Amino acid sequence: QVQLVESGGDLVQAGGSLRLSCAASGSIFSINDANWYRQAPGKQREWVADVTSFGSTSYRDSVKGRFTISRDNAKNTVYLQMNSLKPEDTAVYYCNAEVIDGRDYSRRDYWGQGTQVTVSS
């Protein structure tokens, strides 16, 4: 069994910064692509950023230049550095990753439980 646990969410003023972490634990052989998504109240969940197993990154337009996704493969952890935060960034942020199971080398998709980010104006 694999678990993804996000942390780092908080209440911050506009213009501030936060660093989210997503730690994977369990029977992990490796982690392929990892993503951050977010869901604001009353809105659908939306994709925010992606990092591949090779370290290539991509971002939704509204966060380009402000957010940076990264990963530490040795720690099975994915990060999202968020700078110049805006009130519209307020949402629950979720980590998602495709994990190669160490028991049978199967590929499975996992989600974390989410961490709340609130940006005040």
C-alpha positions as a Python dict, from the first residue, in 0.01 Angstrom:
ca = {
    (1, 'Q'): (0, 0, 0),
    (2, 'V'): (122, 349, -89),
    (3, 'Q'): (26, 673, 81),
    (4, 'L'): (76, 1031, -32),
    (5, 'V'): (72, 1289, 245),
    (6, 'E'): (69, 1661, 168),
    (7, 'S'): (183, 1927, 411),
    (8, 'G'): (273, 2295, 414),
    (9, 'G'): (-64, 2454, 357),
    (10, 'D'): (-136, 2766, 559),
    (11, 'L'): (-297, 3109, 570),
    (12, 'V'): (-75, 3368, 402),
    (13, 'Q'): (-112, 3726, 284),
    (14, 'A'): (-117, 3813, -83),
    (15, 'G'): (236, 3836, -216),
    (16, 'G'): (362, 3578, 28),
    (17, 'S'): (513, 3236, -27),
    (18, 'L'): (447, 2879, 76),
    (19, 'R'): (618, 2549, 8),
    (20, 'L'): (400, 2241, -16),
    (21, 'S'): (542, 1893, 27),
    (22, 'C'): (402, 1557, -82),
    (23, 'A'): (571, 1261, 82),
    (24, 'A'): (509, 913, -56),
    (25, 'S'): (550, 609, 165),
    (26, 'G'): (488, 237, 142),
    (27, 'S'): (588, -26, -111),
    (28, 'I'): (746, 207, -366),
    (29, 'F'): (983, 96, -638),
    (30, 'S'): (977, 430, -815),
    (31, 'I'): (756, 729, -886),
    (32, 'N'): (680, 828, -1243),
    (33, 'D'): (497, 1151, -1318),
    (34, 'A'): (381, 1357, -1021),
    (35, 'N'): (127, 1638, -1027),
    (36, 'W'): (-21, 1905, -810),
    (37, 'Y'): (-391, 1985, -848),
    (38, 'R'): (-609, 2230, -662),
    (39, 'Q'): (-976, 2273, -593),
    (40, 'A'): (-1130, 2602, -485),
    (41, 'P'): (-1470, 2615, -312),
    (42, 'G'): (-1750, 2560, -561),
    (43, 'K'): (-1510, 2488, -846),
    (44, 'Q'): (-1381, 2180, -1020),
    (45, 'R'): (-1041, 2040, -939),
    (46, 'E'): (-779, 2179, -1177),
    (47, 'W'): (-430, 2074, -1270),
    (48, 'V'): (-152, 2304, -1150),
    (49, 'A'): (185, 2153, -1233),
    (50, 'D'): (362, 1834, -1337),
    (51, 'V'): (712, 1692, -1297),
    (52, 'T'): (821, 1383, -1487),
    (53, 'S'): (1057, 1115, -1365),
    (54, 'F'): (1326, 1288, -1570),
    (55, 'G'): (1262, 1621, -1400),
    (56, 'S'): (1082, 1795, -1684),
    (57, 'T'): (817, 2035, -1560),
    (58, 'S'): (503, 2201, -1691),
    (59, 'Y'): (258, 2450, -1542),
    (60, 'R'): (-85, 2594, -1596),
    (61, 'D'): (-60, 2943, -1738),
    (62, 'S'): (-191, 3122, -1431),
    (63, 'V'): (95, 2999, -1211),
    (64, 'K'): (384, 3015, -1457),
    (65, 'G'): (669, 3225, -1320),
    (66, 'R'): (530, 3207, -966),
    (67, 'F'): (516, 2834, -883),
    (68, 'T'): (797, 2580, -907),
    (69, 'I'): (747, 2204, -887),
    (70, 'S'): (1039, 1982, -795),
    (71, 'R'): (1112, 1634, -664),
    (72, 'D'): (1360, 1452, -444),
    (73, 'N'): (1364, 1093, -565),
    (74, 'A'): (1576, 976, -272),
    (75, 'K'): (1308, 1097, -33),
    (76, 'N'): (1010, 1006, -255),
    (77, 'T'): (890, 1362, -208),
    (78, 'V'): (747, 1620, -446),
    (79, 'Y'): (742, 1992, -368),
    (80, 'L'): (551, 2294, -488),
    (81, 'Q'): (715, 2628, -415),
    (82, 'M'): (454, 2900, -445),
    (83, 'N'): (564, 3263, -461),
    (84, 'S'): (376, 3588, -519),
    (85, 'L'): (58, 3423, -400),
    (86, 'K'): (-275, 3573, -498),
    (87, 'P'): (-620, 3537, -338),
    (88, 'E'): (-728, 3336, -642),
    (89, 'D'): (-470, 3072, -548),
    (90, 'T'): (-683, 2987, -245),
    (91, 'A'): (-777, 2619, -268),
    (92, 'V'): (-715, 2274, -133),
    (93, 'Y'): (-400, 2148, -303),
    (94, 'Y'): (-372, 1779, -386),
    (95, 'C'): (-74, 1569, -481),
    (96, 'N'): (-113, 1297, -744),
    (97, 'A'): (147, 1047, -858),
    (98, 'E'): (188, 733, -1063),
    (99, 'V'): (378, 487, -850),
    (100, 'I'): (551, 166, -945),
    (101, 'D'): (468, -78, -667),
    (102, 'G'): (772, -246, -516),
    (103, 'R'): (582, -570, -457),
    (104, 'D'): (467, -651, -808),
    (105, 'Y'): (599, -358, -1021),
    (106, 'S'): (246, -263, -1116),
    (107, 'R'): (160, 99, -1194),
    (108, 'R'): (-101, 264, -979),
    (109, 'D'): (-230, 619, -948),
    (110, 'Y'): (-248, 769, -600),
    (111, 'W'): (-388, 1088, -447),
    (112, 'G'): (-312, 1261, -122),
    (113, 'Q'): (-573, 1395, 117),
    (114, 'G'): (-507, 1760, 35),
    (115, 'T'): (-369, 2060, 219),
    (116, 'Q'): (-548, 2395, 252),
    (117, 'V'): (-389, 2709, 113),
    (118, 'T'): (-564, 3036, 193),
    (119, 'V'): (-438, 3366, 57),
    (120, 'S'): (-582, 3679, 212),
    (121, 'S'): (-600, 4009, 26),
}
